């Protein structure tokens, strides 16, 4: 069977011009320096439960995650790191708060990077030299993560609140301490729950340093609200070329966080597109349950190995036009669906056969029958 290109561009005509930054490596994943923007998340399992943590890492890998962070709040968690690192499908970043000794344990365990939150580590500044020497010797980068909720009290007193300027001052101060010891293998993140503060802080950082930047709207909220806040902040910053890694910090499973992050990057042309469903929101003209139909189409194409744009339209107003613009499409009415392929009507089927027909045509269009659907 001859394979045909579904015709979707891998990048939009004008993709964002990336900010120039130095590059670090988190395991085998390059970050910054023009490397693709990566998606990260954090496991929610107890790190001490090695099997559950590895299972969750496997799930987020399948969802498109590039780098994973695991919490290390205790010695027992630190003791679990070697086994997790040895079997993880992704580079592992150890997330360190409160106790700097776990930084050294993470490096010894073979973690790909360590994340430190200076505002939460007592006398952190006194430990920077030792951390810098250990990280340099192991070739392990350090992420300086500054959160509004744990900003150093001295900076809060100076600025009055966690302003963009306060977040940036904290991050650059800590980076300067590492620089004093000749260590510059750093990545910086400044996070706040307000997307406008995140935007302002990262713009300031981008002007004042060339370190790769990790973007996050911290404590963003529930899935809907948090995804919107993250998409607003990331969309603006990434469209300006600012940002090298992202995490969508919504109150949802790590898999959903990863999916949201991948969709944001795909929408900006910063990650190859996969399945895209173009579907109408619904109105009084509908003669089909478009919400249910769109959900069934999305579920049927889960894991489809080729990028396709599929239009699922509920009436004749915009349906035919949108369907013609997609690789495949359906325009519904009177209990039937008019099926489009590459802009041409190829058949009309009963409503109950729409999903089956679209899947058959997708296989025929892409030649997937030779390789099978994953």
mmCIF file of N, CA and C in Angstrom, residues 148-257:
data_model
loop_
_atom_site.group_PDB
_atom_site.id
_atom_site.type_symbol
_atom_site.label_atom_id
_atom_site.label_comp_id
_atom_site.label_asym_id
_atom_site.label_seq_id
_atom_site.Cartn_x
_atom_site.Cartn_y
_atom_site.Cartn_z
ATOM 1 N N UNK A 148 7.088 31.783 44.627
ATOM 2 C CA UNK A 148 6.538 32.912 45.379
ATOM 3 C C UNK A 148 6.205 32.521 46.816
ATOM 4 N N UNK A 149 5.740 31.277 47.001
ATOM 5 C CA UNK A 149 5.321 30.849 48.328
ATOM 6 C C UNK A 149 6.447 30.568 49.295
ATOM 7 N N UNK A 150 7.668 30.524 48.805
ATOM 8 C CA UNK A 150 8.802 30.235 49.692
ATOM 9 C C UNK A 150 9.954 31.205 49.454
ATOM 10 N N UNK A 151 9.604 32.435 49.105
ATOM 11 C CA UNK A 151 10.621 33.444 48.841
ATOM 12 C C UNK A 151 11.326 33.822 50.133
ATOM 13 N N UNK A 152 12.618 34.071 50.026
ATOM 14 C CA UNK A 152 13.424 34.453 51.177
ATOM 15 C C UNK A 152 12.796 35.666 51.885
ATOM 16 N N UNK A 153 12.731 35.578 53.224
ATOM 17 C CA UNK A 153 12.108 36.641 54.011
ATOM 18 C C UNK A 153 12.742 38.000 53.811
ATOM 19 N N UNK A 154 14.043 38.028 53.545
ATOM 20 C CA UNK A 154 14.722 39.299 53.331
ATOM 21 C C UNK A 154 14.207 39.995 52.075
ATOM 22 N N UNK A 155 13.922 39.209 51.059
ATOM 23 C CA UNK A 155 13.413 39.800 49.825
ATOM 24 C C UNK A 155 11.956 40.220 49.967
ATOM 25 N N UNK A 156 11.189 39.459 50.727
ATOM 26 C CA UNK A 156 9.811 39.867 50.993
ATOM 27 C C UNK A 156 9.780 41.190 51.742
ATOM 28 N N UNK A 157 10.691 41.348 52.710
ATOM 29 C CA UNK A 157 10.752 42.602 53.458
ATOM 30 C C UNK A 157 11.147 43.757 52.553
ATOM 31 N N UNK A 158 12.033 43.487 51.622
ATOM 32 C CA UNK A 158 12.513 44.543 50.720
ATOM 33 C C UNK A 158 11.456 44.952 49.710
ATOM 34 N N UNK A 159 10.776 43.975 49.099
ATOM 35 C CA UNK A 159 9.845 44.261 48.007
ATOM 36 C C UNK A 159 8.388 44.328 48.457
ATOM 37 N N UNK A 160 8.109 43.867 49.659
ATOM 38 C CA UNK A 160 6.752 43.918 50.176
ATOM 39 C C UNK A 160 5.901 42.719 49.836
ATOM 40 N N UNK A 161 6.182 42.091 48.709
ATOM 41 C CA UNK A 161 5.468 40.893 48.279
ATOM 42 C C UNK A 161 6.319 40.204 47.214
ATOM 43 N N UNK A 162 5.822 39.080 46.710
ATOM 44 C CA UNK A 162 6.588 38.319 45.712
ATOM 45 C C UNK A 162 6.389 38.935 44.333
ATOM 46 N N UNK A 163 7.007 40.075 44.110
ATOM 47 C CA UNK A 163 6.925 40.755 42.819
ATOM 48 C C UNK A 163 7.831 40.073 41.805
ATOM 49 N N UNK A 164 7.642 40.357 40.521
ATOM 50 C CA UNK A 164 8.572 39.823 39.523
ATOM 51 C C UNK A 164 10.017 40.185 39.834
ATOM 52 N N UNK A 165 10.226 41.410 40.290
ATOM 53 C CA UNK A 165 11.593 41.851 40.614
ATOM 54 C C UNK A 165 12.173 41.057 41.772
ATOM 55 N N UNK A 166 11.330 40.742 42.772
ATOM 56 C CA UNK A 166 11.810 39.965 43.912
ATOM 57 C C UNK A 166 12.188 38.544 43.495
ATOM 58 N N UNK A 167 11.361 37.920 42.663
ATOM 59 C CA UNK A 167 11.648 36.566 42.202
ATOM 60 C C UNK A 167 12.945 36.529 41.410
ATOM 61 N N UNK A 168 13.123 37.492 40.523
ATOM 62 C CA UNK A 168 14.328 37.529 39.691
ATOM 63 C C UNK A 168 15.560 37.816 40.536
ATOM 64 N N UNK A 169 15.434 38.746 41.473
ATOM 65 C CA UNK A 169 16.578 39.055 42.337
ATOM 66 C C UNK A 169 17.020 37.825 43.114
ATOM 67 N N UNK A 170 16.072 37.055 43.633
ATOM 68 C CA UNK A 170 16.410 35.835 44.361
ATOM 69 C C UNK A 170 17.140 34.841 43.470
ATOM 70 N N UNK A 171 16.597 34.623 42.267
ATOM 71 C CA UNK A 171 17.189 33.636 41.362
ATOM 72 C C UNK A 171 18.599 34.032 40.941
ATOM 73 N N UNK A 172 18.781 35.284 40.581
ATOM 74 C CA UNK A 172 20.093 35.721 40.098
ATOM 75 C C UNK A 172 21.109 35.791 41.234
ATOM 76 N N UNK A 173 20.647 36.104 42.450
ATOM 77 C CA UNK A 173 21.556 36.079 43.590
ATOM 78 C C UNK A 173 22.087 34.657 43.811
ATOM 79 N N UNK A 174 21.207 33.688 43.800
ATOM 80 C CA UNK A 174 21.647 32.314 44.003
ATOM 81 C C UNK A 174 22.544 31.845 42.858
ATOM 82 N N UNK A 175 22.208 32.247 41.634
ATOM 83 C CA UNK A 175 23.067 31.888 40.503
ATOM 84 C C UNK A 175 24.452 32.488 40.664
ATOM 85 N N UNK A 176 24.523 33.711 41.191
ATOM 86 C CA UNK A 176 25.830 34.354 41.370
ATOM 87 C C UNK A 176 26.688 33.609 42.386
ATOM 88 N N UNK A 177 26.050 32.994 43.374
ATOM 89 C CA UNK A 177 26.817 32.221 44.355
ATOM 90 C C UNK A 177 27.461 31.008 43.696
ATOM 91 N N UNK A 178 26.727 30.357 42.801
ATOM 92 C CA UNK A 178 27.315 29.241 42.057
ATOM 93 C C UNK A 178 28.419 29.740 41.133
ATOM 94 N N UNK A 179 28.185 30.876 40.509
ATOM 95 C CA UNK A 179 29.178 31.428 39.594
ATOM 96 C C UNK A 179 30.491 31.742 40.307
ATOM 97 N N UNK A 180 30.399 32.145 41.578
ATOM 98 C CA UNK A 180 31.612 32.432 42.352
ATOM 99 C C UNK A 180 32.504 31.202 42.474
ATOM 100 N N UNK A 181 31.905 30.039 42.358
ATOM 101 C CA UNK A 181 32.659 28.779 42.440
ATOM 102 C C UNK A 181 32.896 28.186 41.049
ATOM 103 N N UNK A 182 32.661 28.991 40.016
ATOM 104 C CA UNK A 182 32.922 28.557 38.650
ATOM 105 C C UNK A 182 31.904 27.595 38.090
ATOM 106 N N UNK A 183 30.742 27.499 38.731
ATOM 107 C CA UNK A 183 29.713 26.559 38.276
ATOM 108 C C UNK A 183 28.612 27.328 37.563
ATOM 109 N N UNK A 184 28.396 27.016 36.308
ATOM 110 C CA UNK A 184 27.360 27.702 35.517
ATOM 111 C C UNK A 184 26.423 26.726 34.814
ATOM 112 N N UNK A 185 26.460 25.460 35.203
ATOM 113 C CA UNK A 185 25.583 24.456 34.603
ATOM 114 C C UNK A 185 24.221 24.536 35.287
ATOM 115 N N UNK A 186 23.534 25.654 35.057
ATOM 116 C CA UNK A 186 22.332 25.996 35.804
ATOM 117 C C UNK A 186 21.125 26.151 34.888
ATOM 118 N N UNK A 187 19.972 25.888 35.462
ATOM 119 C CA UNK A 187 18.684 26.211 34.852
ATOM 120 C C UNK A 187 17.886 26.958 35.913
ATOM 121 N N UNK A 188 17.113 27.951 35.505
ATOM 122 C CA UNK A 188 16.408 28.796 36.468
ATOM 123 C C UNK A 188 14.910 28.735 36.224
ATOM 124 N N UNK A 189 14.153 28.708 37.329
ATOM 125 C CA UNK A 189 12.695 28.798 37.262
ATOM 126 C C UNK A 189 12.225 29.794 38.305
ATOM 127 N N UNK A 190 11.362 30.724 37.907
ATOM 128 C CA UNK A 190 10.706 31.636 38.846
ATOM 129 C C UNK A 190 9.202 31.443 38.668
ATOM 130 N N UNK A 191 8.543 31.019 39.741
ATOM 131 C CA UNK A 191 7.142 30.609 39.622
ATOM 132 C C UNK A 191 6.235 31.407 40.553
ATOM 133 N N UNK A 192 5.030 31.604 40.077
ATOM 134 C CA UNK A 192 4.004 32.329 40.830
ATOM 135 C C UNK A 192 2.662 31.783 40.365
ATOM 136 N N UNK A 193 1.622 31.928 41.199
ATOM 137 C CA UNK A 193 0.303 31.447 40.790
ATOM 138 C C UNK A 193 -0.378 32.385 39.800
ATOM 139 N N UNK A 194 0.127 33.605 39.675
ATOM 140 C CA UNK A 194 -0.466 34.581 38.769
ATOM 141 C C UNK A 194 0.289 34.578 37.443
ATOM 142 N N UNK A 195 -0.388 34.279 36.337
ATOM 143 C CA UNK A 195 0.329 34.176 35.064
ATOM 144 C C UNK A 195 0.997 35.475 34.625
ATOM 145 N N UNK A 196 0.406 36.623 34.956
ATOM 146 C CA UNK A 196 1.016 37.881 34.546
ATOM 147 C C UNK A 196 2.325 38.133 35.286
ATOM 148 N N UNK A 197 2.394 37.698 36.544
ATOM 149 C CA UNK A 197 3.650 37.804 37.291
ATOM 150 C C UNK A 197 4.700 36.875 36.698
ATOM 151 N N UNK A 198 4.277 35.682 36.308
ATOM 152 C CA UNK A 198 5.199 34.740 35.676
ATOM 153 C C UNK A 198 5.755 35.324 34.377
ATOM 154 N N UNK A 199 4.889 35.942 33.594
ATOM 155 C CA UNK A 199 5.323 36.543 32.325
ATOM 156 C C UNK A 199 6.343 37.649 32.589
ATOM 157 N N UNK A 200 6.010 38.549 33.519
ATOM 158 C CA UNK A 200 6.898 39.673 33.799
ATOM 159 C C UNK A 200 8.240 39.203 34.348
ATOM 160 N N UNK A 201 8.214 38.227 35.254
ATOM 161 C CA UNK A 201 9.455 37.750 35.856
ATOM 162 C C UNK A 201 10.359 37.089 34.823
ATOM 163 N N UNK A 202 9.789 36.283 33.948
ATOM 164 C CA UNK A 202 10.609 35.607 32.954
ATOM 165 C C UNK A 202 11.137 36.555 31.893
ATOM 166 N N UNK A 203 10.376 37.583 31.579
ATOM 167 C CA UNK A 203 10.904 38.598 30.668
ATOM 168 C C UNK A 203 12.129 39.282 31.272
ATOM 169 N N UNK A 204 12.046 39.599 32.567
ATOM 170 C CA UNK A 204 13.192 40.207 33.242
ATOM 171 C C UNK A 204 14.395 39.262 33.248
ATOM 172 N N UNK A 205 14.139 38.006 33.569
ATOM 173 C CA UNK A 205 15.229 37.017 33.588
ATOM 174 C C UNK A 205 15.880 36.885 32.215
ATOM 175 N N UNK A 206 15.056 36.828 31.187
ATOM 176 C CA UNK A 206 15.582 36.663 29.831
ATOM 177 C C UNK A 206 16.494 37.813 29.439
ATOM 178 N N UNK A 207 16.234 39.001 29.989
ATOM 179 C CA UNK A 207 17.065 40.161 29.689
ATOM 180 C C UNK A 207 18.367 40.162 30.475
ATOM 181 N N UNK A 208 18.377 39.497 31.629
ATOM 182 C CA UNK A 208 19.487 39.649 32.556
ATOM 183 C C UNK A 208 20.408 38.433 32.651
ATOM 184 N N UNK A 209 20.070 37.347 31.978
ATOM 185 C CA UNK A 209 20.950 36.175 32.013
ATOM 186 C C UNK A 209 20.747 35.356 30.759
ATOM 187 N N UNK A 210 21.661 34.409 30.525
ATOM 188 C CA UNK A 210 21.508 33.524 29.366
ATOM 189 C C UNK A 210 21.317 32.075 29.789
ATOM 190 N N UNK A 211 20.911 31.871 31.037
ATOM 191 C CA UNK A 211 20.633 30.507 31.485
ATOM 192 C C UNK A 211 19.329 30.002 30.867
ATOM 193 N N UNK A 212 19.212 28.705 30.612
ATOM 194 C CA UNK A 212 17.923 28.168 30.165
ATOM 195 C C UNK A 212 16.872 28.365 31.253
ATOM 196 N N UNK A 213 15.638 28.584 30.836
ATOM 197 C CA UNK A 213 14.555 28.905 31.763
ATOM 198 C C UNK A 213 13.475 27.836 31.722
ATOM 199 N N UNK A 214 13.050 27.441 32.914
ATOM 200 C CA UNK A 214 11.929 26.510 33.063
ATOM 201 C C UNK A 214 10.696 27.318 33.413
ATOM 202 N N UNK A 215 9.609 27.137 32.650
ATOM 203 C CA UNK A 215 8.391 27.906 32.852
ATOM 204 C C UNK A 215 7.366 27.109 33.652
ATOM 205 N N UNK A 216 6.739 27.814 34.591
ATOM 206 C CA UNK A 216 5.674 27.182 35.350
ATOM 207 C C UNK A 216 4.812 28.206 36.048
ATOM 208 N N UNK A 217 3.503 28.020 35.983
ATOM 209 C CA UNK A 217 2.572 28.769 36.821
ATOM 210 C C UNK A 217 2.281 27.853 37.998
ATOM 211 N N UNK A 218 2.880 28.131 39.124
ATOM 212 C CA UNK A 218 2.813 27.192 40.239
ATOM 213 C C UNK A 218 1.445 27.254 40.914
ATOM 214 N N UNK A 219 1.021 26.113 41.471
ATOM 215 C CA UNK A 219 -0.305 26.033 42.079
ATOM 216 C C UNK A 219 -1.352 26.655 41.157
ATOM 217 N N UNK A 220 -1.325 26.250 39.892
ATOM 218 C CA UNK A 220 -2.168 26.893 38.877
ATOM 219 C C UNK A 220 -3.657 26.658 39.117
ATOM 220 N N UNK A 221 -4.018 25.570 39.799
ATOM 221 C CA UNK A 221 -5.428 25.323 40.079
ATOM 222 C C UNK A 221 -5.931 24.036 39.444
ATOM 223 N N UNK A 222 -7.227 23.918 39.371
ATOM 224 C CA UNK A 222 -7.852 22.719 38.812
ATOM 225 C C UNK A 222 -7.581 22.621 37.317
ATOM 226 N N UNK A 223 -7.966 21.496 36.734
ATOM 227 C CA UNK A 223 -7.552 21.191 35.365
ATOM 228 C C UNK A 223 -7.934 22.286 34.378
ATOM 229 N N UNK A 224 -9.186 22.738 34.420
ATOM 230 C CA UNK A 224 -9.623 23.758 33.462
ATOM 231 C C UNK A 224 -8.942 25.091 33.730
ATOM 232 N N UNK A 225 -9.089 25.603 34.949
ATOM 233 C CA UNK A 225 -8.534 26.909 35.275
ATOM 234 C C UNK A 225 -7.017 26.918 35.145
ATOM 235 N N UNK A 226 -6.374 25.875 35.680
ATOM 236 C CA UNK A 226 -4.918 25.830 35.659
ATOM 237 C C UNK A 226 -4.352 25.691 34.264
ATOM 238 N N UNK A 227 -5.015 24.920 33.408
ATOM 239 C CA UNK A 227 -4.543 24.764 32.039
ATOM 240 C C UNK A 227 -4.644 26.082 31.280
ATOM 241 N N UNK A 228 -5.728 26.828 31.528
ATOM 242 C CA UNK A 228 -5.882 28.112 30.855
ATOM 243 C C UNK A 228 -4.815 29.093 31.328
ATOM 244 N N UNK A 229 -4.594 29.175 32.645
ATOM 245 C CA UNK A 229 -3.577 30.078 33.167
ATOM 246 C C UNK A 229 -2.198 29.725 32.617
ATOM 247 N N UNK A 230 -1.892 28.430 32.573
ATOM 248 C CA UNK A 230 -0.595 28.000 32.056
ATOM 249 C C UNK A 230 -0.467 28.300 30.570
ATOM 250 N N UNK A 231 -1.536 28.033 29.820
ATOM 251 C CA UNK A 231 -1.489 28.281 28.377
ATOM 252 C C UNK A 231 -1.303 29.765 28.075
ATOM 253 N N UNK A 232 -1.936 30.632 28.872
ATOM 254 C CA UNK A 232 -1.766 32.071 28.667
ATOM 255 C C UNK A 232 -0.315 32.474 28.895
ATOM 256 N N UNK A 233 0.241 32.072 30.046
ATOM 257 C CA UNK A 233 1.615 32.460 30.369
ATOM 258 C C UNK A 233 2.612 31.852 29.394
ATOM 259 N N UNK A 234 2.484 30.562 29.151
ATOM 260 C CA UNK A 234 3.441 29.889 28.267
ATOM 261 C C UNK A 234 3.298 30.382 26.836
ATOM 262 N N UNK A 235 2.053 30.570 26.398
ATOM 263 C CA UNK A 235 1.850 31.004 25.023
ATOM 264 C C UNK A 235 2.509 32.344 24.747
ATOM 265 N N UNK A 236 2.341 33.285 25.679
ATOM 266 C CA UNK A 236 2.954 34.600 25.496
ATOM 267 C C UNK A 236 4.471 34.501 25.535
ATOM 268 N N UNK A 237 5.008 33.823 26.541
ATOM 269 C CA UNK A 237 6.463 33.749 26.683
ATOM 270 C C UNK A 237 7.108 32.961 25.548
ATOM 271 N N UNK A 238 6.558 31.808 25.226
ATOM 272 C CA UNK A 238 7.152 30.995 24.171
ATOM 273 C C UNK A 238 7.036 31.668 22.809
ATOM 274 N N UNK A 239 5.964 32.422 22.598
ATOM 275 C CA UNK A 239 5.841 33.146 21.335
ATOM 276 C C UNK A 239 6.885 34.252 21.221
ATOM 277 N N UNK A 240 7.430 34.674 22.372
ATOM 278 C CA UNK A 240 8.516 35.651 22.391
ATOM 279 C C UNK A 240 9.885 34.973 22.414
ATOM 280 N N UNK A 241 9.888 33.639 22.335
ATOM 281 C CA UNK A 241 11.138 32.899 22.325
ATOM 282 C C UNK A 241 11.698 32.600 23.698
ATOM 283 N N UNK A 242 10.931 32.869 24.752
ATOM 284 C CA UNK A 242 11.397 32.696 26.129
ATOM 285 C C UNK A 242 10.875 31.388 26.685
ATOM 286 N N UNK A 243 11.775 30.543 27.170
ATOM 287 C CA UNK A 243 11.376 29.280 27.792
ATOM 288 C C UNK A 243 12.004 28.091 27.109
ATOM 289 N N UNK A 244 12.535 27.185 27.925
ATOM 290 C CA UNK A 244 13.215 26.005 27.394
ATOM 291 C C UNK A 244 12.599 24.702 27.881
ATOM 292 N N UNK A 245 11.930 24.736 29.019
ATOM 293 C CA UNK A 245 11.161 23.595 29.503
ATOM 294 C C UNK A 245 9.889 24.136 30.136
ATOM 295 N N UNK A 246 8.851 23.300 30.212
ATOM 296 C CA UNK A 246 7.595 23.730 30.816
ATOM 297 C C UNK A 246 7.029 22.627 31.689
ATOM 298 N N UNK A 247 6.241 23.054 32.690
ATOM 299 C CA UNK A 247 5.411 22.114 33.443
ATOM 300 C C UNK A 247 4.058 22.756 33.682
ATOM 301 N N UNK A 248 3.004 22.046 33.363
ATOM 302 C CA UNK A 248 1.649 22.515 33.620
ATOM 303 C C UNK A 248 1.248 22.016 35.002
ATOM 304 N N UNK A 249 1.302 22.884 35.998
ATOM 305 C CA UNK A 249 1.127 22.486 37.404
ATOM 306 C C UNK A 249 -0.340 22.544 37.816
ATOM 307 N N UNK A 250 -1.153 21.725 37.182
ATOM 308 C CA UNK A 250 -2.579 21.677 37.494
ATOM 309 C C UNK A 250 -2.854 20.585 38.520
ATOM 310 N N UNK A 251 -3.977 20.730 39.209
ATOM 311 C CA UNK A 251 -4.398 19.721 40.170
ATOM 312 C C UNK A 251 -5.053 18.579 39.404
ATOM 313 N N UNK A 252 -4.217 17.752 38.837
ATOM 314 C CA UNK A 252 -4.648 16.615 38.023
ATOM 315 C C UNK A 252 -3.470 15.646 37.978
ATOM 316 N N UNK A 253 -3.689 14.500 37.398
ATOM 317 C CA UNK A 253 -2.641 13.486 37.355
ATOM 318 C C UNK A 253 -1.457 13.968 36.527
ATOM 319 N N UNK A 254 -0.261 13.438 36.785
ATOM 320 C CA UNK A 254 0.891 13.808 35.961
ATOM 321 C C UNK A 254 0.671 13.557 34.478
ATOM 322 N N UNK A 255 -0.077 12.517 34.139
ATOM 323 C CA UNK A 255 -0.368 12.242 32.725
ATOM 324 C C UNK A 255 -1.134 13.400 32.104
ATOM 325 N N UNK A 256 -2.128 13.925 32.829
ATOM 326 C CA UNK A 256 -2.903 15.054 32.309
ATOM 327 C C UNK A 256 -2.055 16.311 32.233
ATOM 328 N N UNK A 257 -1.148 16.495 33.170
ATOM 329 C CA UNK A 257 -0.230 17.631 33.101
ATOM 330 C C UNK A 257 0.625 17.554 31.830
#
